[in-house]
JSON list of C-alpha atoms in Angstrom, two decimals:
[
{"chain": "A", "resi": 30, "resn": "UNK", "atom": "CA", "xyz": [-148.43, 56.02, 3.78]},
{"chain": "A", "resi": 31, "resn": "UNK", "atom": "CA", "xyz": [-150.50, 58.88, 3.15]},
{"chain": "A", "resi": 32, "resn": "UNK", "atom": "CA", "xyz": [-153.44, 59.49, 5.16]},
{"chain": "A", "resi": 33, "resn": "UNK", "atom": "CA", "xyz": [-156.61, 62.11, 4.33]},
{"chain": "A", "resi": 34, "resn": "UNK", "atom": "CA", "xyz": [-158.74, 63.04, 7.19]},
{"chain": "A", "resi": 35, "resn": "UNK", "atom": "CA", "xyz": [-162.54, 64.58, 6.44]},
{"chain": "A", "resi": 36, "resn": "UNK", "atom": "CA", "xyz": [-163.49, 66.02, 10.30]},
{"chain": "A", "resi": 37, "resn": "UNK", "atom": "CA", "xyz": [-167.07, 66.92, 9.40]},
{"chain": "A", "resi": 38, "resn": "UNK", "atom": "CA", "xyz": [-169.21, 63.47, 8.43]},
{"chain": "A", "resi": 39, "resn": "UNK", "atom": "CA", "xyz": [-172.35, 66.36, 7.72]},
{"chain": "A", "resi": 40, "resn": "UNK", "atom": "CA", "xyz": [-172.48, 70.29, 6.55]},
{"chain": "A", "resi": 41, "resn": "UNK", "atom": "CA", "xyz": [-175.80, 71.70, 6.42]},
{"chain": "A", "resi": 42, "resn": "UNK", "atom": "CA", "xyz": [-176.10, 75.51, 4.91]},
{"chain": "A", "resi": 43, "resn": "UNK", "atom": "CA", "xyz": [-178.62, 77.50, 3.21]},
{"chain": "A", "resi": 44, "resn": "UNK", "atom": "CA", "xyz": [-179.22, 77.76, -0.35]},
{"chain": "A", "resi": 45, "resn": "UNK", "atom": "CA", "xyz": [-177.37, 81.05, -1.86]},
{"chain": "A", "resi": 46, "resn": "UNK", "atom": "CA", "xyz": [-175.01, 81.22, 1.18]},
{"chain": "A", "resi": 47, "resn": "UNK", "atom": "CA", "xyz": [-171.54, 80.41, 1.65]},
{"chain": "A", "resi": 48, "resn": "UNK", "atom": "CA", "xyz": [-169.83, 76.93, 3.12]},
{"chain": "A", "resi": 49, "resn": "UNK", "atom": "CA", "xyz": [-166.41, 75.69, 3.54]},
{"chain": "A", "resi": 50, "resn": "UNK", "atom": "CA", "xyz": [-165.74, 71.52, 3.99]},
{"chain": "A", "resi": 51, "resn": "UNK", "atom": "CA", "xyz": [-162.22, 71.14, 5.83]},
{"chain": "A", "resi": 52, "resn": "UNK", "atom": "CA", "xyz": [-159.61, 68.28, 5.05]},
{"chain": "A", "resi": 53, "resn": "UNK", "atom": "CA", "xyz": [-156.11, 67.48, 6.37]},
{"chain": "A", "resi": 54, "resn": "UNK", "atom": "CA", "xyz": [-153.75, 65.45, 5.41]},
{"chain": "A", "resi": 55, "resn": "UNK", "atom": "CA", "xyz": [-150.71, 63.67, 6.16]},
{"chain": "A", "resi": 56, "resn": "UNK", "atom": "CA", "xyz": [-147.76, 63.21, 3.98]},
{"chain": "A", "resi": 57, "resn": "UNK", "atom": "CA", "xyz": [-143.61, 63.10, 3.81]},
{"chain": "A", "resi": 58, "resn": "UNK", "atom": "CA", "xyz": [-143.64, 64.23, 0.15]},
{"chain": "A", "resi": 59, "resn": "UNK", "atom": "CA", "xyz": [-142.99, 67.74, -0.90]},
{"chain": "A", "resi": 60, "resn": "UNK", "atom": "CA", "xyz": [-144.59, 67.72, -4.55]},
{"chain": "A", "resi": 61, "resn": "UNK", "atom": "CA", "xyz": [-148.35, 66.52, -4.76]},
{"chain": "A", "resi": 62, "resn": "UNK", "atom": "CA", "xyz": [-151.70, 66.82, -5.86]},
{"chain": "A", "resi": 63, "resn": "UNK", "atom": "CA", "xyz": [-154.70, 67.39, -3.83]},
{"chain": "A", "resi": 64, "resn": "UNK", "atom": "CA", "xyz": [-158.52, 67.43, -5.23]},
{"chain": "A", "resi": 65, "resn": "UNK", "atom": "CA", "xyz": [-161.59, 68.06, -4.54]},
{"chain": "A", "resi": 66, "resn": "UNK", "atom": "CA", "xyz": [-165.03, 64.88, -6.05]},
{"chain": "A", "resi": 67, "resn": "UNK", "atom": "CA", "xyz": [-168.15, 65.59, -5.50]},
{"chain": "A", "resi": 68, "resn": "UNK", "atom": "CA", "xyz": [-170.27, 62.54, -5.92]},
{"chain": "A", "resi": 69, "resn": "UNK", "atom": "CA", "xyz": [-174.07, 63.13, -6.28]},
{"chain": "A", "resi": 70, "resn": "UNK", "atom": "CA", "xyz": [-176.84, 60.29, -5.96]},
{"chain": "A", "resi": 71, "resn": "UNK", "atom": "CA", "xyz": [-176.47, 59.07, -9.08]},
{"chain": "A", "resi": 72, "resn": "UNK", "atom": "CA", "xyz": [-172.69, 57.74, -7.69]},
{"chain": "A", "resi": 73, "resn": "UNK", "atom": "CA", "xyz": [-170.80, 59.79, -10.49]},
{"chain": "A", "resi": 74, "resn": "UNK", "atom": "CA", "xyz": [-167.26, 61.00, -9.60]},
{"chain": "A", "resi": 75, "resn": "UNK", "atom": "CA", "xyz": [-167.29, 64.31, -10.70]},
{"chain": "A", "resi": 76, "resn": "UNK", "atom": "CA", "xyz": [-163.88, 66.62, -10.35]},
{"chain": "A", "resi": 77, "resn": "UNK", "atom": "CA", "xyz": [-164.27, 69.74, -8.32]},
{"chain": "A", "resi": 78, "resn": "UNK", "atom": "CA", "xyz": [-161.07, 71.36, -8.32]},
{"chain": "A", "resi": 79, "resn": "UNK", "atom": "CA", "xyz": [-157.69, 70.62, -7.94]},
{"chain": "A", "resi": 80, "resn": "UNK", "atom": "CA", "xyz": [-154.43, 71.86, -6.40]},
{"chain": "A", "resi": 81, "resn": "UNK", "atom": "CA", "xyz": [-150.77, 71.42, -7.62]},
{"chain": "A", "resi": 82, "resn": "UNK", "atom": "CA", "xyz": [-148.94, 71.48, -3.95]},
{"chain": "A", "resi": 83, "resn": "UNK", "atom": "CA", "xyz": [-145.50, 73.66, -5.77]},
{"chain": "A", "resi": 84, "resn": "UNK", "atom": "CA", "xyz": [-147.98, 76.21, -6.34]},
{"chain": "A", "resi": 85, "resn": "UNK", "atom": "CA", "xyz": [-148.77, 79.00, -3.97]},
{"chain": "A", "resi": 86, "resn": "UNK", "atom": "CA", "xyz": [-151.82, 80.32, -5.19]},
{"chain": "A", "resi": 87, "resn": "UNK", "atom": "CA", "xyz": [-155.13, 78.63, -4.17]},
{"chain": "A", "resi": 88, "resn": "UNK", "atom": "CA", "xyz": [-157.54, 76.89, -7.35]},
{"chain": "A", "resi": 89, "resn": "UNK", "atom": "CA", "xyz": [-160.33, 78.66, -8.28]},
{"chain": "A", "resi": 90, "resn": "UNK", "atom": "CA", "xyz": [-163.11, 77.22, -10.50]},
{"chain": "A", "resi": 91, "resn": "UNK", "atom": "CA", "xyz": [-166.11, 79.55, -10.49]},
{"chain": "A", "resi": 92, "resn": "UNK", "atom": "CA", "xyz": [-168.00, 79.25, -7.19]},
{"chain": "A", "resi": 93, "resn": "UNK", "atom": "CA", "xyz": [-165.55, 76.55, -5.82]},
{"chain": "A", "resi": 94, "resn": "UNK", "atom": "CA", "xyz": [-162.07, 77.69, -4.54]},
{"chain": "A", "resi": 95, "resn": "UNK", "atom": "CA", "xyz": [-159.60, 76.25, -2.14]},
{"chain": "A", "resi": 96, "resn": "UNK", "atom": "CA", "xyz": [-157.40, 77.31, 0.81]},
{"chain": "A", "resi": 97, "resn": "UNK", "atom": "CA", "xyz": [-154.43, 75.72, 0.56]},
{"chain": "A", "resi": 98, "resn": "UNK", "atom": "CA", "xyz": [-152.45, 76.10, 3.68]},
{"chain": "A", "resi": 99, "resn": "UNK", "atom": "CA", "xyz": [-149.36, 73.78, 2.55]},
{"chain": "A", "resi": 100, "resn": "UNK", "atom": "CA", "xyz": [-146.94, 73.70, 5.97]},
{"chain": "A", "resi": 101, "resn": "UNK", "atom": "CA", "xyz": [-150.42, 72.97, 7.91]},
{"chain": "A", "resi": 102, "resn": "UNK", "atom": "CA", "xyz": [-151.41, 70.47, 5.32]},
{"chain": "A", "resi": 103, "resn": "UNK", "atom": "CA", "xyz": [-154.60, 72.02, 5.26]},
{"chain": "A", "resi": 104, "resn": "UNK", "atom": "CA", "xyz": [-156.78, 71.66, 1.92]},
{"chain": "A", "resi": 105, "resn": "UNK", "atom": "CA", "xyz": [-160.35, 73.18, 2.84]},
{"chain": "A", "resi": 106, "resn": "UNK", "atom": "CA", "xyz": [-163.12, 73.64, 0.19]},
{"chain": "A", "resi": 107, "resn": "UNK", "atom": "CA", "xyz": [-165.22, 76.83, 0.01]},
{"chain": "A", "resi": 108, "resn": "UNK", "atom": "CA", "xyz": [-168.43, 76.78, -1.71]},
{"chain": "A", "resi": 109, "resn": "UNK", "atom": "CA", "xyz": [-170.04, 80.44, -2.48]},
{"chain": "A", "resi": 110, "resn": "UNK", "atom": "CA", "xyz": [-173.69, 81.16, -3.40]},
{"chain": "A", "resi": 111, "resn": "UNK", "atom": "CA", "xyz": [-174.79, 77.75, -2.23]},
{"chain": "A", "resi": 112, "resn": "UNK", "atom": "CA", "xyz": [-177.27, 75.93, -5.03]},
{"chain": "A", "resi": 113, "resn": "UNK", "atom": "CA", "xyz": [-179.93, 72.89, -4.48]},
{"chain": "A", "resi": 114, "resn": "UNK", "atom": "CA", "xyz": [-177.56, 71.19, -7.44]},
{"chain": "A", "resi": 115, "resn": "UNK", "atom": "CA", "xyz": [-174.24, 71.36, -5.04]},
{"chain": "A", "resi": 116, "resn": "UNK", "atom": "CA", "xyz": [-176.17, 68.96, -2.71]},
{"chain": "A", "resi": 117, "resn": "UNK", "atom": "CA", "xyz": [-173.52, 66.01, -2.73]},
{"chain": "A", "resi": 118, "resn": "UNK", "atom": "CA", "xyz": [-171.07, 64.17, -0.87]},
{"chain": "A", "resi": 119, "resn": "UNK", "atom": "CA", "xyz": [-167.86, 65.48, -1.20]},
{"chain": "A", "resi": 120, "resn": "UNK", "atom": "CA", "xyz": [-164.42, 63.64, -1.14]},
{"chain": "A", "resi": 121, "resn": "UNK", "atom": "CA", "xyz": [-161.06, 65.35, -0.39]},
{"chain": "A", "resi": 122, "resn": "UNK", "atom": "CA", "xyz": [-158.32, 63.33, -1.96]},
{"chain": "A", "resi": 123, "resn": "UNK", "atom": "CA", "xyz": [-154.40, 63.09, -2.22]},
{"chain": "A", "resi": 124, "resn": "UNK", "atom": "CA", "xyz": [-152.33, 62.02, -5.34]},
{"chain": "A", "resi": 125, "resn": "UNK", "atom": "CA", "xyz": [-148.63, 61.65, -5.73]},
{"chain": "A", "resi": 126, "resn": "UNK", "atom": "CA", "xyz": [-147.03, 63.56, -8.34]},
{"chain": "A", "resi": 127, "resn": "UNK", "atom": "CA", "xyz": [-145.52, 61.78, -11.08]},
{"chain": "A", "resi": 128, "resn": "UNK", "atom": "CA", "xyz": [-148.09, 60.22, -12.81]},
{"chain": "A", "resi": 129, "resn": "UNK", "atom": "CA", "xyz": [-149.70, 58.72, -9.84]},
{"chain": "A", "resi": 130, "resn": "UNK", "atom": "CA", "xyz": [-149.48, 55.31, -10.59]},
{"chain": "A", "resi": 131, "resn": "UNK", "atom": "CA", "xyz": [-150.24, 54.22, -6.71]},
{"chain": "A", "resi": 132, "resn": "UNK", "atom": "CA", "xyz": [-153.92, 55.47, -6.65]},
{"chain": "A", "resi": 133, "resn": "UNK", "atom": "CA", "xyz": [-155.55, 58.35, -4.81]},
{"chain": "A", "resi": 134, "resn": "UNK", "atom": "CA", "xyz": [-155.76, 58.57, -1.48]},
{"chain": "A", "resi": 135, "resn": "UNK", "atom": "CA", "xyz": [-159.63, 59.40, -0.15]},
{"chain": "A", "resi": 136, "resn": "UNK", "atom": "CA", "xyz": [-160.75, 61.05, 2.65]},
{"chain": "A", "resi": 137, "resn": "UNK", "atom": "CA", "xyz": [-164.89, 59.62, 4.41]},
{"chain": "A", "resi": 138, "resn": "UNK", "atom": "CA", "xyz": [-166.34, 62.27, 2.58]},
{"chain": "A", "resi": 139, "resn": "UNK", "atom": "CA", "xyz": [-168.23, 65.27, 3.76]},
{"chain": "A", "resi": 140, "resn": "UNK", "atom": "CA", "xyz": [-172.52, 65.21, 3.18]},
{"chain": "A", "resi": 141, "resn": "UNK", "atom": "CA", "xyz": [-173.86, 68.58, 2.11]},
{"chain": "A", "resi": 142, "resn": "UNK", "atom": "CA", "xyz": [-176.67, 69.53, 2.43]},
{"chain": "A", "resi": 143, "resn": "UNK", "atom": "CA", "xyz": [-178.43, 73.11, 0.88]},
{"chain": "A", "resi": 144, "resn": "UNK", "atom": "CA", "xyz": [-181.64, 73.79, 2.93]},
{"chain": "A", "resi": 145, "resn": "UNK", "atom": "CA", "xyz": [-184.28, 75.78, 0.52]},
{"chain": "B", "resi": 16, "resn": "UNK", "atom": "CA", "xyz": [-165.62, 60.13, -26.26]},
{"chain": "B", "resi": 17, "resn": "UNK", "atom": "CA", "xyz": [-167.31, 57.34, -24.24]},
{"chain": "B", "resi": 18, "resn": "UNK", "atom": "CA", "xyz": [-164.98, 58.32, -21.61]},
{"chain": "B", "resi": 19, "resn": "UNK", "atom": "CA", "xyz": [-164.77, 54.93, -18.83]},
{"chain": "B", "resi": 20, "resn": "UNK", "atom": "CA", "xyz": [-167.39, 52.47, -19.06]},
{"chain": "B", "resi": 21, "resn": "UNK", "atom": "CA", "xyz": [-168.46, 49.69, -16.60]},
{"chain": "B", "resi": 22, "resn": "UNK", "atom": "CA", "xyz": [-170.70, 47.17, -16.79]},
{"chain": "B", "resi": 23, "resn": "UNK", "atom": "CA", "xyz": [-172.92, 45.65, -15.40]},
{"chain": "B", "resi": 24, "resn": "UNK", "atom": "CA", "xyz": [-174.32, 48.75, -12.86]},
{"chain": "B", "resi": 25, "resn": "UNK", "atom": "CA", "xyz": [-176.11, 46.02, -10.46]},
{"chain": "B", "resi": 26, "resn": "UNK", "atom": "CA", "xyz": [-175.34, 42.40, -9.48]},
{"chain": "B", "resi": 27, "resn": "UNK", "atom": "CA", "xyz": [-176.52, 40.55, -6.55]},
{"chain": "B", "resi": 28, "resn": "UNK", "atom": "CA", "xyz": [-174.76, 37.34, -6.33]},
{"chain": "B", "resi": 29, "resn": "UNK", "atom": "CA", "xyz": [-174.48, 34.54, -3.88]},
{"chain": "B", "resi": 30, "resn": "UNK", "atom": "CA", "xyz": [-171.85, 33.50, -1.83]},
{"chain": "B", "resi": 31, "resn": "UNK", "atom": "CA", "xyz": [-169.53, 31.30, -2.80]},
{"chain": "B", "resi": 32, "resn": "UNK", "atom": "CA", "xyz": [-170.07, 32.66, -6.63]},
{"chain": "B", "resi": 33, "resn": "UNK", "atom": "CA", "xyz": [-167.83, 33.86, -9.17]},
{"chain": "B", "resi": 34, "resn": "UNK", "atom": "CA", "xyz": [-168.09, 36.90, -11.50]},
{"chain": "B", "resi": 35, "resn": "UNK", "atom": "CA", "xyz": [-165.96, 39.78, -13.78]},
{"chain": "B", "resi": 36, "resn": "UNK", "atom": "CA", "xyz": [-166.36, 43.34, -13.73]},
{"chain": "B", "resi": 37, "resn": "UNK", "atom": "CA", "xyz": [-165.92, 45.03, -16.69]},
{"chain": "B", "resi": 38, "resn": "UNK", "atom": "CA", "xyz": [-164.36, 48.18, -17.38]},
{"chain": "B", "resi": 39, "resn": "UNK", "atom": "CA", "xyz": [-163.46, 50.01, -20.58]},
{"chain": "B", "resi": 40, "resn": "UNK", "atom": "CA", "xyz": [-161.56, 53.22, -21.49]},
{"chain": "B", "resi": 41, "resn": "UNK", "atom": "CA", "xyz": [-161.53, 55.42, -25.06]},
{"chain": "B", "resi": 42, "resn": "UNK", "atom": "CA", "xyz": [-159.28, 57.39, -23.98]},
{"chain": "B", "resi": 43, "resn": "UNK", "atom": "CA", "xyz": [-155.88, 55.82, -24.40]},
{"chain": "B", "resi": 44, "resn": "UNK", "atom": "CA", "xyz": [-154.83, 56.16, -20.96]},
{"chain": "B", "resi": 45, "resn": "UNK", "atom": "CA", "xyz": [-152.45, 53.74, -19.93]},
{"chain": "B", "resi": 46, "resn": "UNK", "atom": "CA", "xyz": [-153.31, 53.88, -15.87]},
{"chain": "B", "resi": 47, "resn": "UNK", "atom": "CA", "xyz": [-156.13, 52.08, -14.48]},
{"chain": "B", "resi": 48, "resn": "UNK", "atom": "CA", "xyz": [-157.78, 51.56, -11.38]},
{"chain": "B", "resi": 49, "resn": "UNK", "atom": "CA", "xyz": [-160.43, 49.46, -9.73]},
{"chain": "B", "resi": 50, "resn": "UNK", "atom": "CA", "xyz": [-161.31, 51.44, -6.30]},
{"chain": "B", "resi": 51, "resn": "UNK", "atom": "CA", "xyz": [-164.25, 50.08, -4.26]},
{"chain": "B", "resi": 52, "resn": "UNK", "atom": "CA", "xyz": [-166.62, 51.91, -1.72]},
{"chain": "B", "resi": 53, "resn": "UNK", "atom": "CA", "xyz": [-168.11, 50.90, 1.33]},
{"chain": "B", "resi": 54, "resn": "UNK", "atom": "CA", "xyz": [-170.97, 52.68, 2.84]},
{"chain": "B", "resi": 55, "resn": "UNK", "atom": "CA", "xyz": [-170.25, 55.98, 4.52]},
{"chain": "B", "resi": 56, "resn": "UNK", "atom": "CA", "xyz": [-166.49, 55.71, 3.43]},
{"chain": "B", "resi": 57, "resn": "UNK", "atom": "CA", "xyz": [-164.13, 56.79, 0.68]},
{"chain": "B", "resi": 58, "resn": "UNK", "atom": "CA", "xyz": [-162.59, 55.37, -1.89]},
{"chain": "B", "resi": 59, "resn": "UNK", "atom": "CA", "xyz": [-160.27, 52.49, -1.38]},
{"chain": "B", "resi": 60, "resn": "UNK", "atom": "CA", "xyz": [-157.73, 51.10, -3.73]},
{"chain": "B", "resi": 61, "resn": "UNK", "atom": "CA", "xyz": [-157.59, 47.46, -5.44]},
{"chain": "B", "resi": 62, "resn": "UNK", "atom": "CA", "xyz": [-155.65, 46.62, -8.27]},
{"chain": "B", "resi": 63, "resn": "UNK", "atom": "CA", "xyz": [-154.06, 49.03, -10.65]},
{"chain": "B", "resi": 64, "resn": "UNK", "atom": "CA", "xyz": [-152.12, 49.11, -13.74]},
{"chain": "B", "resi": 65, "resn": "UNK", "atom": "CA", "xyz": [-149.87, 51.43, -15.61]},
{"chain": "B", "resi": 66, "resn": "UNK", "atom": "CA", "xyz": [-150.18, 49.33, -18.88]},
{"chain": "B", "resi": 67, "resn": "UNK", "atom": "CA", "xyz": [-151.64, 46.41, -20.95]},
{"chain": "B", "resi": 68, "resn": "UNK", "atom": "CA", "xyz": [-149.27, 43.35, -19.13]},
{"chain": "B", "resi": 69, "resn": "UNK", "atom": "CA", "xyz": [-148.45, 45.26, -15.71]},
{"chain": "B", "resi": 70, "resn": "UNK", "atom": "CA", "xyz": [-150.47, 45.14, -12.64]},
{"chain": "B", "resi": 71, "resn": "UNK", "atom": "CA", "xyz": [-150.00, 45.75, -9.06]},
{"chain": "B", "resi": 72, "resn": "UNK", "atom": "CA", "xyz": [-151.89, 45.33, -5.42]},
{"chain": "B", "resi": 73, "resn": "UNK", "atom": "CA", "xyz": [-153.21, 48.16, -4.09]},
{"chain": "B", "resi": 74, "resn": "UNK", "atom": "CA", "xyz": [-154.50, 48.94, -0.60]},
{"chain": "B", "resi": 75, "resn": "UNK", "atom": "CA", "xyz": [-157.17, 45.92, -0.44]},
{"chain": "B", "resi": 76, "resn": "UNK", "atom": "CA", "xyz": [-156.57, 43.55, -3.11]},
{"chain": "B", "resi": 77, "resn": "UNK", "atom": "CA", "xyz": [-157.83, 40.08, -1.41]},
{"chain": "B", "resi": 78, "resn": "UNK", "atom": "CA", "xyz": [-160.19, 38.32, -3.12]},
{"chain": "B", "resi": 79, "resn": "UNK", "atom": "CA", "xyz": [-160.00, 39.85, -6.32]},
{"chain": "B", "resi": 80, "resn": "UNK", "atom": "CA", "xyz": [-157.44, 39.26, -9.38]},
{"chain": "B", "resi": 81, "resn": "UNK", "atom": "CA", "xyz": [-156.90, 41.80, -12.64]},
{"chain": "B", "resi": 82, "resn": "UNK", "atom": "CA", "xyz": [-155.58, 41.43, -16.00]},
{"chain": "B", "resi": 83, "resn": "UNK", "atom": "CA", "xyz": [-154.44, 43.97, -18.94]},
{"chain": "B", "resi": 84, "resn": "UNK", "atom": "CA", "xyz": [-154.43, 42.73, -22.10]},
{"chain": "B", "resi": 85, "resn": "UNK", "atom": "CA", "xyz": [-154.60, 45.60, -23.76]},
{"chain": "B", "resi": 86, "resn": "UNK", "atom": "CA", "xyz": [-154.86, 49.27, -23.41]},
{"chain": "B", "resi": 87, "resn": "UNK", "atom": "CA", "xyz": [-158.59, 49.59, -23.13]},
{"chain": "B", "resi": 88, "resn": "UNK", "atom": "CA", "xyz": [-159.32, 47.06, -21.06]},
{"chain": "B", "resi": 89, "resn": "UNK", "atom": "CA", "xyz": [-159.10, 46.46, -17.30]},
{"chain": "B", "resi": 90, "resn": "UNK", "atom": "CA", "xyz": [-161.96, 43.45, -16.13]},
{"chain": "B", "resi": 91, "resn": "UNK", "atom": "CA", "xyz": [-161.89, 42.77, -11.84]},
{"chain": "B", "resi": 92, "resn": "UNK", "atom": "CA", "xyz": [-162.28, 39.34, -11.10]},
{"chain": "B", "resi": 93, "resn": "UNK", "atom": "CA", "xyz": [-164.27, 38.22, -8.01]},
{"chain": "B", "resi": 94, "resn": "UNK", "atom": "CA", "xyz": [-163.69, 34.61, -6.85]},
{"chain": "B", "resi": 95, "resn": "UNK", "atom": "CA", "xyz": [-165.39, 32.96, -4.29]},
{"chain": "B", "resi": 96, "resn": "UNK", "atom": "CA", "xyz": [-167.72, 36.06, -3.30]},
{"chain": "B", "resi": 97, "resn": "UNK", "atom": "CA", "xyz": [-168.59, 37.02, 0.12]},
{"chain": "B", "resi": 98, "resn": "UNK", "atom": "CA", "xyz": [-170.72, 39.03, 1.92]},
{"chain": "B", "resi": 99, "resn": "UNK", "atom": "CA", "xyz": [-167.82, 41.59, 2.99]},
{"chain": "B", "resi": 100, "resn": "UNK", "atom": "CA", "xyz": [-167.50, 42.58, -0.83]},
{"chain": "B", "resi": 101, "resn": "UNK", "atom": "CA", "xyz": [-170.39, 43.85, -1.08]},
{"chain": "B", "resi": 102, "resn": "UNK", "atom": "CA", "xyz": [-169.88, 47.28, -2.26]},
{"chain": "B", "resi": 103, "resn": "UNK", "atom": "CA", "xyz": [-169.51, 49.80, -5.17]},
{"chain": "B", "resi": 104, "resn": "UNK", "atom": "CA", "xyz": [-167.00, 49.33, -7.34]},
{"chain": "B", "resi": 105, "resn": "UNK", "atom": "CA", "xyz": [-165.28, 52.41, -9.28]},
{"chain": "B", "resi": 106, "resn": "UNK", "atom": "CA", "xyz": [-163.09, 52.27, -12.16]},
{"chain": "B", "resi": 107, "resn": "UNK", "atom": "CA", "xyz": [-160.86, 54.85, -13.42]},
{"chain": "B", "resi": 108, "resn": "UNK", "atom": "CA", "xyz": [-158.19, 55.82, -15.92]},
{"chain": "B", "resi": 109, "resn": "UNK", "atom": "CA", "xyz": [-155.22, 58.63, -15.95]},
{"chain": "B", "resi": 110, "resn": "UNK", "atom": "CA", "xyz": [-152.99, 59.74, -18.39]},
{"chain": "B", "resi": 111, "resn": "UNK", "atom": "CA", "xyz": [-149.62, 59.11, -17.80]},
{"chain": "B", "resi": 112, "resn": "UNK", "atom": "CA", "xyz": [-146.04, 60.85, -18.32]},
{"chain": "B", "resi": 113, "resn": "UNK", "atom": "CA", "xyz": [-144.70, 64.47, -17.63]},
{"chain": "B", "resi": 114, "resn": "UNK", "atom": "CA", "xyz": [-147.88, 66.47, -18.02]},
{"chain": "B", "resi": 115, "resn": "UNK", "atom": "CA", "xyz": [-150.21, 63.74, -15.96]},
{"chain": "B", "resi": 116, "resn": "UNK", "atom": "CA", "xyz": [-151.65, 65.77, -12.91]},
{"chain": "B", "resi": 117, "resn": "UNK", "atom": "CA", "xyz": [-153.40, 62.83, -11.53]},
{"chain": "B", "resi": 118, "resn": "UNK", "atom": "CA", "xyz": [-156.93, 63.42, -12.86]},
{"chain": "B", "resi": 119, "resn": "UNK", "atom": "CA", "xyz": [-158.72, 60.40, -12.69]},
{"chain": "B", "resi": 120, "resn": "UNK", "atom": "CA", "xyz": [-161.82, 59.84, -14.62]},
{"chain": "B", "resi": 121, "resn": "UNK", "atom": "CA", "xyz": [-164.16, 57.39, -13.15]},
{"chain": "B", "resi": 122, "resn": "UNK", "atom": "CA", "xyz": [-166.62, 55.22, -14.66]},
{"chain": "B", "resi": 123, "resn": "UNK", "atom": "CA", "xyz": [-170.48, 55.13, -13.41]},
{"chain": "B", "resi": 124, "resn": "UNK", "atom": "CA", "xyz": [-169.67, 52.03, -10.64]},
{"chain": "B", "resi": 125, "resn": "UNK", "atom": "CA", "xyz": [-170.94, 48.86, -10.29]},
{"chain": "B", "resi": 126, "resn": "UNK", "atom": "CA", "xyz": [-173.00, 48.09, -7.09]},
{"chain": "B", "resi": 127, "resn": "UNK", "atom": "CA", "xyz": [-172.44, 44.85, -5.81]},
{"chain": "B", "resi": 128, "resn": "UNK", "atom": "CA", "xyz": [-174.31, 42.62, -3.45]},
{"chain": "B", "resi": 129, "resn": "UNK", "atom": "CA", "xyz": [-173.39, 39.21, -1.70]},
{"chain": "B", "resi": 130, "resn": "UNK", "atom": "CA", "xyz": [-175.81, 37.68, 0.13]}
]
């Protein structure tokens, strides 16, 4: 079974600065997806970014990008120009190519919080 | 697009009680999932289905059944509640076939309480 491990419960950085939530994970497949929810207080799942694992480049979506280390199954999330909005939990999780008809795989989540 | 709508948003009920979750999808997606959350973890996977008539367990189905009648639709069905499902409970739909890429689009949740 696949496993996704989230090593920091809290992250704490200033607002317009730069921080970067790290995520393993553990799995015997060679073609997968890996993503990135942030889910604010409201509860709302909201889609980050996201990662095909056959492709070498990292995702970039504006002020979110990834580094995608693929033999360390490594998946970390770097957040640039920090804003009061990105204040969040955020939830690493795994997904089996294929149509992923099994589910997605979550990691505890990471707390983030942007200090004025 | 509605996108994936669940109802109610709050219930408290009382042990022993039964109720359904509902859950709704516009966009003819033909995976769904109920997921539920405890506090201070992830995600965790109930029931799912890959179309109207097929269901399957996922990582913690006890105490909870599923049906598909049709596309749309994909109710959770709590019987007997206790106080360890209290929780929030996510569903979410996927396209399916050769261009999926496992994006799941989740409804708002549905916070439940047993006491």
């Amino acid at each position: 079974a696949q496993t996704v491990t989230q090593s920091q419960p809290e992250m704490s950085v200033q607002e317009a600065e730069t921080v970067t939530l790290s995520c393993t994970y553990d799995t015997s497949e060679s073609d997968y997806y890996l993503f990135w929810y942030k889910q604010p207080p409201s509860r709302q799942m909201i889609l980050v970014i996201r990662q095909e694992a056959y492709k070498q480049q990292n995702a970039t979506e504006n002020r979110f990008s990834v580094n995608f280390q693929k033999a360390a199954k490594s998946f970390s999330l770097k957040i640039s120009d920090s804003q009061l909005g990105d204040a969040a939990m955020y939830f690493c999780a795994y997904g089996r190519t294929g149509g992923g008809a099994d589910g997605l795989t979550f990691g505890k989540g990471t707390h983030l919080i942007i200090q004025p | 697009n509605a996108g994936v709508t669940q109802t109610p948003k709050f219930r408290i009920l009382k042990i022993g009680q039964s109720m359904t979750l509902q859950c709704a999808q516009d966009m003819n997606h033909n995976y769904m999932y109920w997921y539920r959350q405890d506090p201070g973890m992830g995600l965790k996977l109930i029931y799912y289905s890959v179309g109207a008539g097929i269901t399957d367990k996922g990582e913690v189905p006890n105490g909870y059944n599923v049906s598909r009648s049709t596309t749309e639709d994909f109710p959770l069905r709590l019987e007997l509640a206790a106080p360890s499902q209290t929780s929030v409970y996510f569903c979410a739909s996927e396209t399916s076939g050769g261009f999926s890429s496992n994006e799941q689009f989740f409804g708002p949740g549905t916070r439940l309480t047993v006491l």
